[in-house]
Coordinates of C-alpha atoms and ligand atoms in Angstrom, one line a residue:
M1 CA 70.9 -36.8 39.4
N2 CA 71.8 -37.6 35.8
E3 CA 74.4 -35.8 33.7
P4 CA 73.0 -33.2 31.2
I5 CA 71.9 -35.0 28.0
R6 CA 73.5 -34.1 24.7
F7 CA 72.4 -37.2 22.8
F8 CA 69.0 -36.9 21.0
L9 CA 69.0 -39.7 18.5
P10 CA 65.6 -41.3 18.0
G11 CA 67.1 -44.5 19.3
P12 CA 69.3 -45.6 20.8
S13 CA 68.6 -42.9 23.3
Y14 CA 70.6 -41.7 26.3
V15 CA 71.0 -44.3 29.1
P16 CA 71.4 -43.1 32.7
M17 CA 74.7 -43.8 34.5
D18 CA 73.2 -46.1 37.2
V19 CA 71.7 -48.3 34.4
R20 CA 75.1 -48.5 32.6
Q21 CA 76.7 -49.4 35.9
A22 CA 74.2 -52.1 36.6
M23 CA 75.5 -54.0 33.6
T24 CA 78.9 -54.5 35.3
Q25 CA 77.4 -56.9 37.9
P26 CA 78.8 -60.5 38.0
M27 CA 77.3 -63.1 35.8
M28 CA 74.9 -65.8 37.2
G29 CA 73.4 -69.0 35.8
H30 CA 70.2 -68.3 34.1
R31 CA 68.6 -71.4 35.6
S32 CA 69.8 -70.4 39.1
A33 CA 67.6 -69.4 42.0
A34 CA 69.1 -65.9 41.9
F35 CA 68.1 -65.5 38.3
K36 CA 64.6 -66.8 39.0
E37 CA 64.3 -64.1 41.6
L38 CA 65.5 -61.4 39.3
Y39 CA 63.1 -62.7 36.5
A40 CA 60.2 -62.7 38.9
K41 CA 60.9 -59.1 39.9
I42 CA 60.9 -58.0 36.2
A43 CA 57.8 -60.1 35.4
A44 CA 56.0 -58.3 38.2
R45 CA 56.8 -54.8 36.8
L46 CA 56.9 -55.1 33.0
P47 CA 53.1 -55.5 32.7
Q48 CA 52.7 -52.1 34.3
V49 CA 54.7 -50.6 31.5
L50 CA 52.7 -52.4 28.8
R51 CA 49.5 -51.8 30.8
T52 CA 48.3 -55.4 30.8
R53 CA 47.2 -58.0 33.3
G54 CA 48.4 -60.6 30.8
D55 CA 51.8 -61.9 29.9
A56 CA 54.6 -59.4 29.4
M57 CA 58.0 -60.8 28.5
F58 CA 61.3 -60.0 26.9
A59 CA 63.6 -61.5 24.2
S60 CA 67.3 -61.2 24.0
A61 CA 67.3 -59.6 20.5
S62 CA 66.5 -56.3 18.8
S63 CA 62.9 -55.4 18.0
T64 CA 63.1 -56.8 14.5
L65 CA 63.2 -60.4 15.9
L66 CA 59.8 -59.8 17.5
M67 CA 58.4 -58.3 14.4
E68 CA 59.4 -61.5 12.7
A69 CA 58.2 -63.7 15.6
A70 CA 54.8 -62.0 15.6
I71 CA 54.2 -62.9 12.0
A72 CA 55.8 -66.4 12.2
S73 CA 53.7 -67.3 15.3
L74 CA 50.4 -65.7 14.6
V75 CA 49.8 -65.6 10.8
R76 CA 49.1 -68.6 8.6
Q77 CA 48.7 -66.6 5.4
D78 CA 46.7 -63.4 5.3
V79 CA 48.0 -60.3 7.1
L80 CA 47.3 -56.7 6.4
H81 CA 50.2 -54.2 6.9
V82 CA 49.8 -50.5 7.3
V83 CA 52.9 -49.0 5.5
N84 CA 53.8 -45.4 6.2
G85 CA 57.5 -45.4 6.5
A86 CA 60.7 -47.5 6.6
F87 CA 59.9 -49.6 9.6
S88 CA 56.3 -50.5 8.6
K89 CA 57.8 -51.3 5.1
R90 CA 60.3 -53.6 6.9
W91 CA 57.5 -55.5 8.6
F92 CA 55.7 -56.0 5.3
D93 CA 58.9 -57.3 3.9
I94 CA 59.3 -59.7 6.8
S95 CA 55.9 -61.2 6.1
K96 CA 56.9 -61.7 2.5
A97 CA 60.2 -63.3 3.5
L98 CA 58.3 -65.7 5.7
G99 CA 56.2 -66.9 2.7
K100 CA 53.0 -65.3 4.0
S101 CA 50.6 -63.4 1.7
P102 CA 50.7 -59.9 3.0
D103 CA 48.6 -57.0 1.7
K104 CA 49.4 -53.4 2.5
I105 CA 47.6 -50.1 2.9
E106 CA 50.1 -47.4 1.8
V107 CA 49.8 -44.1 3.6
P108 CA 51.8 -41.1 2.2
L109 CA 55.0 -40.4 4.2
G110 CA 54.4 -37.9 7.0
Q111 CA 50.7 -38.8 7.4
A112 CA 48.9 -41.0 9.9
L113 CA 46.5 -43.8 8.9
Q114 CA 42.9 -42.8 8.9
P115 CA 40.9 -45.6 10.7
D116 CA 38.2 -45.4 8.0
T117 CA 40.7 -46.4 5.3
L118 CA 41.5 -49.4 7.4
R119 CA 37.8 -50.3 7.9
A120 CA 37.3 -50.2 4.1
A121 CA 40.2 -52.6 3.6
L122 CA 38.9 -55.0 6.3
R123 CA 35.5 -55.0 4.6
R124 CA 37.1 -56.1 1.3
K125 CA 38.9 -59.1 2.7
R126 CA 39.2 -61.2 5.9
Y127 CA 42.6 -61.0 7.5
E128 CA 44.1 -63.1 10.4
A129 CA 46.0 -60.1 11.6
V130 CA 46.7 -56.4 11.1
A131 CA 50.2 -55.1 11.6
V132 CA 50.7 -51.5 12.5
V133 CA 53.7 -49.4 13.5
H134 CA 52.5 -47.1 16.3
N135 CA 55.3 -44.6 15.9
E136 CA 57.1 -44.4 12.6
T137 CA 60.5 -43.3 13.8
S138 CA 61.6 -42.7 10.2
T139 CA 59.1 -39.8 9.7
G140 CA 58.0 -38.8 13.2
V141 CA 54.4 -40.0 12.6
M142 CA 52.3 -41.4 15.4
N143 CA 49.3 -43.4 14.3
P144 CA 46.0 -43.1 16.3
L145 CA 46.4 -46.6 17.8
A146 CA 43.4 -46.7 20.0
E147 CA 41.1 -45.8 17.1
I148 CA 42.9 -48.2 14.8
S149 CA 42.6 -51.1 17.2
R150 CA 38.9 -50.3 17.7
A151 CA 38.3 -50.4 14.0
V152 CA 40.0 -53.8 13.6
H153 CA 38.0 -55.3 16.5
E154 CA 34.7 -53.8 15.1
E155 CA 35.3 -55.1 11.6
G156 CA 36.2 -58.7 12.3
D157 CA 38.4 -61.0 14.3
A158 CA 41.9 -60.1 13.0
L159 CA 44.6 -59.9 15.7
V160 CA 46.1 -56.4 16.3
L161 CA 49.9 -56.6 16.1
V162 CA 51.6 -53.4 17.1
D163 CA 55.2 -52.2 16.8
T164 CA 55.5 -49.8 19.7
V165 CA 59.3 -49.7 19.4
S166 CA 59.6 -45.9 19.7
S167 CA 56.5 -45.1 21.6
L168 CA 56.4 -47.5 24.6
G169 CA 57.4 -45.6 27.7
G170 CA 57.0 -42.2 25.9
A171 CA 53.4 -42.2 24.7
P172 CA 50.2 -44.0 25.9
V173 CA 50.2 -47.6 24.9
E174 CA 47.2 -49.4 26.7
V175 CA 47.5 -53.0 25.8
D176 CA 44.4 -54.3 27.7
E177 CA 42.2 -51.2 27.3
W178 CA 42.8 -50.9 23.6
G179 CA 42.8 -54.7 22.9
L180 CA 46.3 -55.0 21.5
D181 CA 47.1 -58.7 20.9
V182 CA 50.9 -58.1 20.6
A183 CA 52.7 -54.9 21.5
L184 CA 56.4 -55.2 20.9
A185 CA 59.2 -52.8 21.5
G186 CA 63.0 -52.6 21.6
V187 CA 64.2 -51.1 24.9
Q188 CA 66.6 -48.6 23.4
K189 CA 64.2 -45.8 22.7
A190 CA 61.7 -44.3 25.1
L191 CA 62.6 -46.9 27.8
A192 CA 66.1 -45.5 27.7
L193 CA 68.0 -48.8 28.0
P194 CA 71.0 -50.1 25.9
P195 CA 69.9 -51.9 22.8
G196 CA 69.7 -55.7 22.8
L197 CA 66.4 -56.6 24.5
A198 CA 62.9 -56.4 23.1
V199 CA 59.8 -56.6 25.3
F200 CA 56.3 -57.7 24.3
S201 CA 52.8 -58.6 25.4
L202 CA 50.8 -61.6 24.1
S203 CA 47.1 -61.7 24.6
E204 CA 45.3 -65.0 25.5
R205 CA 43.4 -64.8 22.2
A206 CA 46.7 -64.5 20.3
A207 CA 48.2 -67.5 22.1
E208 CA 45.1 -69.6 21.2
R209 CA 45.6 -68.6 17.5
A210 CA 49.3 -69.3 17.7
A211 CA 48.6 -72.9 18.7
Q212 CA 46.9 -73.3 15.2
V213 CA 49.9 -71.9 13.3
P214 CA 52.4 -74.5 12.0
H215 CA 56.2 -73.9 11.7
R216 CA 56.4 -71.1 14.1
G217 CA 60.2 -71.5 14.3
Y218 CA 62.0 -71.8 17.6
Y219 CA 63.6 -68.4 18.5
T220 CA 60.5 -66.9 16.8
D221 CA 57.9 -69.0 18.6
L222 CA 56.0 -66.7 21.0
L223 CA 54.2 -69.7 22.6
L224 CA 57.6 -71.0 23.6
Y225 CA 58.5 -67.7 25.2
R226 CA 55.2 -67.8 27.0
S227 CA 55.6 -71.3 28.4
K228 CA 59.1 -70.6 29.6
H229 CA 58.0 -67.2 31.0
R230 CA 55.2 -69.0 33.0
E231 CA 57.9 -71.3 34.4
G232 CA 59.7 -68.2 35.5
G233 CA 62.5 -67.9 33.0
T234 CA 63.8 -67.4 29.4
I235 CA 64.0 -69.9 26.5
T236 CA 67.7 -69.4 26.0
T237 CA 70.7 -67.8 27.8
P238 CA 69.5 -64.2 28.2
A239 CA 71.6 -61.1 27.6
L240 CA 72.3 -60.9 31.3
P241 CA 73.9 -57.4 31.6
L242 CA 70.9 -56.0 29.8
V243 CA 68.6 -57.8 32.2
Y244 CA 70.4 -56.2 35.1
A245 CA 69.9 -52.9 33.3
L246 CA 66.2 -53.5 32.8
D247 CA 65.7 -54.3 36.4
V248 CA 67.2 -50.9 37.5
Q249 CA 65.5 -48.9 34.8
L250 CA 62.0 -50.4 35.5
D251 CA 62.3 -48.9 39.0
R252 CA 63.1 -45.5 37.5
I253 CA 60.2 -45.7 35.0
L254 CA 57.6 -46.8 37.5
A255 CA 58.8 -44.3 40.1
E256 CA 58.2 -41.5 37.6
G257 CA 54.8 -43.2 36.7
M258 CA 53.6 -44.0 33.2
E259 CA 51.2 -41.0 33.1
A260 CA 53.9 -38.6 34.3
R261 CA 56.3 -40.0 31.7
W262 CA 53.8 -39.6 28.9
A263 CA 53.1 -36.0 30.1
R264 CA 56.8 -35.2 30.1
H265 CA 57.1 -36.5 26.5
R266 CA 54.1 -34.5 25.5
R267 CA 55.7 -31.4 27.0
L268 CA 58.9 -32.0 25.1
Q269 CA 57.0 -32.4 21.9
Q270 CA 55.1 -29.1 22.5
R271 CA 58.4 -27.3 23.4
T272 CA 59.9 -28.4 20.1
T273 CA 56.8 -27.5 18.1
A274 CA 56.7 -24.0 19.7
W275 CA 60.4 -23.5 19.1
A276 CA 60.0 -24.5 15.4
A277 CA 57.0 -22.3 14.9
E278 CA 58.7 -19.3 16.3
R279 CA 61.5 -19.7 13.8
G280 CA 59.4 -20.7 10.8
I281 CA 61.0 -24.2 10.8
E282 CA 58.6 -26.6 9.3
Y283 CA 57.7 -30.1 10.4
A284 CA 57.9 -32.7 7.7
T285 CA 55.0 -34.5 9.5
A286 CA 51.4 -33.5 9.2
P287 CA 50.1 -31.5 12.3
D288 CA 47.6 -34.2 13.3
A289 CA 50.2 -37.0 13.0
R290 CA 53.1 -35.7 15.1
S291 CA 54.9 -38.1 17.4
L292 CA 55.4 -37.5 21.1
T293 CA 58.9 -39.0 21.0
V294 CA 60.5 -37.8 17.8
S295 CA 60.2 -34.6 15.8
C296 CA 61.0 -34.9 12.1
L297 CA 61.8 -31.4 10.8
K298 CA 62.8 -29.6 7.6
P299 CA 66.0 -27.6 8.1
P300 CA 65.8 -23.8 8.4
A301 CA 65.9 -21.8 5.1
G302 CA 69.4 -21.9 3.5
V303 CA 70.5 -24.9 5.6
Q304 CA 71.2 -28.5 4.4
A305 CA 69.9 -31.0 7.0
P306 CA 73.1 -33.3 6.9
D307 CA 75.2 -30.2 7.4
L308 CA 73.2 -29.1 10.4
V309 CA 73.6 -32.6 11.9
K310 CA 77.4 -32.5 11.3
Q311 CA 77.9 -29.0 12.8
L312 CA 76.0 -30.0 15.9
A313 CA 78.1 -33.2 16.2
K314 CA 81.3 -31.0 16.0
Q315 CA 79.9 -29.2 19.1
G316 CA 79.2 -32.5 20.9
W317 CA 75.5 -32.7 20.3
T318 CA 73.8 -35.6 18.6
V319 CA 70.5 -35.4 16.7
G320 CA 69.2 -37.9 14.0
G321 CA 69.6 -37.3 10.3
G322 CA 66.8 -38.0 8.0
Y323 CA 65.9 -41.6 7.3
G324 CA 65.1 -43.5 4.1
D325 CA 63.4 -41.3 1.4
W326 CA 63.7 -38.3 3.7
K327 CA 67.4 -38.8 4.4
A328 CA 68.7 -35.6 2.8
S329 CA 65.7 -33.4 3.4
T330 CA 65.0 -33.7 7.1
F331 CA 66.6 -34.0 10.5
R332 CA 65.1 -35.7 13.6
I333 CA 65.2 -34.8 17.3
G334 CA 64.6 -37.7 19.5
H335 CA 63.0 -36.2 22.6
M336 CA 62.5 -39.6 24.3
G337 CA 63.6 -41.7 27.2
E338 CA 65.2 -39.7 30.0
V339 CA 65.3 -36.3 28.2
Q340 CA 64.2 -33.5 30.5
D341 CA 62.9 -30.1 29.6
A342 CA 66.2 -28.4 30.4
D343 CA 68.1 -30.8 28.2
L344 CA 65.9 -30.1 25.2
D345 CA 66.0 -26.3 25.8
A346 CA 69.8 -26.5 25.7
L347 CA 69.7 -28.4 22.5
L348 CA 67.3 -26.0 20.8
R349 CA 69.5 -23.1 22.0
T350 CA 72.5 -24.8 20.4
I351 CA 70.7 -25.3 17.1
D352 CA 69.9 -21.6 17.1
E353 CA 73.6 -20.9 17.6
V354 CA 74.8 -23.3 15.0
V355 CA 72.4 -22.4 12.2
P356 CA 74.2 -19.2 11.1
S357 CA 77.4 -21.1 10.5
C358 CA 75.5 -23.7 8.4
I359 CA 74.1 -20.9 6.2
A360 CA 77.6 -19.3 5.9
S361 CA 79.3 -22.7 5.1
Ligands
LIG401 C1 59.5 -48.2 14.7 C2 60.6 -49.1 14.6 N1 60.4 -50.4 14.4 C3 61.4 -51.2 14.3 C4 62.7 -50.9 14.5 C5 63.8 -51.9 14.4 O1 64.3 -52.0 15.6 P1 65.7 -52.8 16.0 O2 66.8 -52.1 15.3 O3 65.6 -52.8 17.5 O4 65.5 -54.2 15.4 C6 63.0 -49.5 14.7 C7 64.4 -49.0 14.9 O5 64.7 -47.9 14.9 C8 61.9 -48.6 14.8 O6 62.1 -47.3 15.1

């Protein structure tokens, strides 16, 4: 049984006690038989989270490393980015920083990408890859990933590179069924682990393309990760305490079951939507674009969002403030990871109690 959760940041999210405790285990050599055994256990289960029969691996880094690695390893020049928030903008900037020639489709904040817009762009120019953020944590937008991936495959042979940082483990991500060439995610969001590891899948087709890309770097070379993975280990010294944590948390995630986990997140989102609607609290996000893992809301009438976040913190509750362009005008509830219905209900009750003091102050 976990303690009640009062921590609703949209990442890092609450981490269960047994997972935190797992990190205190003694160190071992990362080329030892014991580590190989641990690695094999993880390698057998991680593909079930990413829903792939292909390679599923991890890097000792935050998600941004893998955003960079995907571009460095799989793009020679031409990549199309879907930009609809701070993290998709970051990915576009990474492509520029690597000297690639990225183009972007800009989608207004709070809206999801329409697959037809993407189709039109793909008909104008041939791209090696399309880079999409599944769940824009900054605005609480979830893009229709299955449709987007289908559009890319139907319009040409571009690779589908997806940041599933704040969706994996909380919303359906079907790597094989949807034809995702890379799906990458930090573990500190809906997988409910401490930050510091990032997981990813790499399709066979992507690996073949990578072999044609020069100067993939070293820590950013996804082919190197794959060859070490196939030998049963990591390219460098892994963040061992986090690997222990991953081992324990994978058991919890798979015991719940991916479908059940997605259903719980859907329920949490619906509870939040119903609560907001009853109080006339508006979502900043368009109704057809709302994320299953994070709700981005405008504050109730007469309340400043940063003040609400501060007042909740005084009572021991953590929610996210707004992010980027929406910093002052929104607040975000991360209903992800191990959050249960009762935890969310307690938070929503507390917000109800705190709001009058925000109006008075
Ligand atoms: C959608 C998304 N992509 C990328 C990142 C960057 O992740 P990290 O801080 O793990 O590098 C975040 C972080 O919040 C995110 O929400």
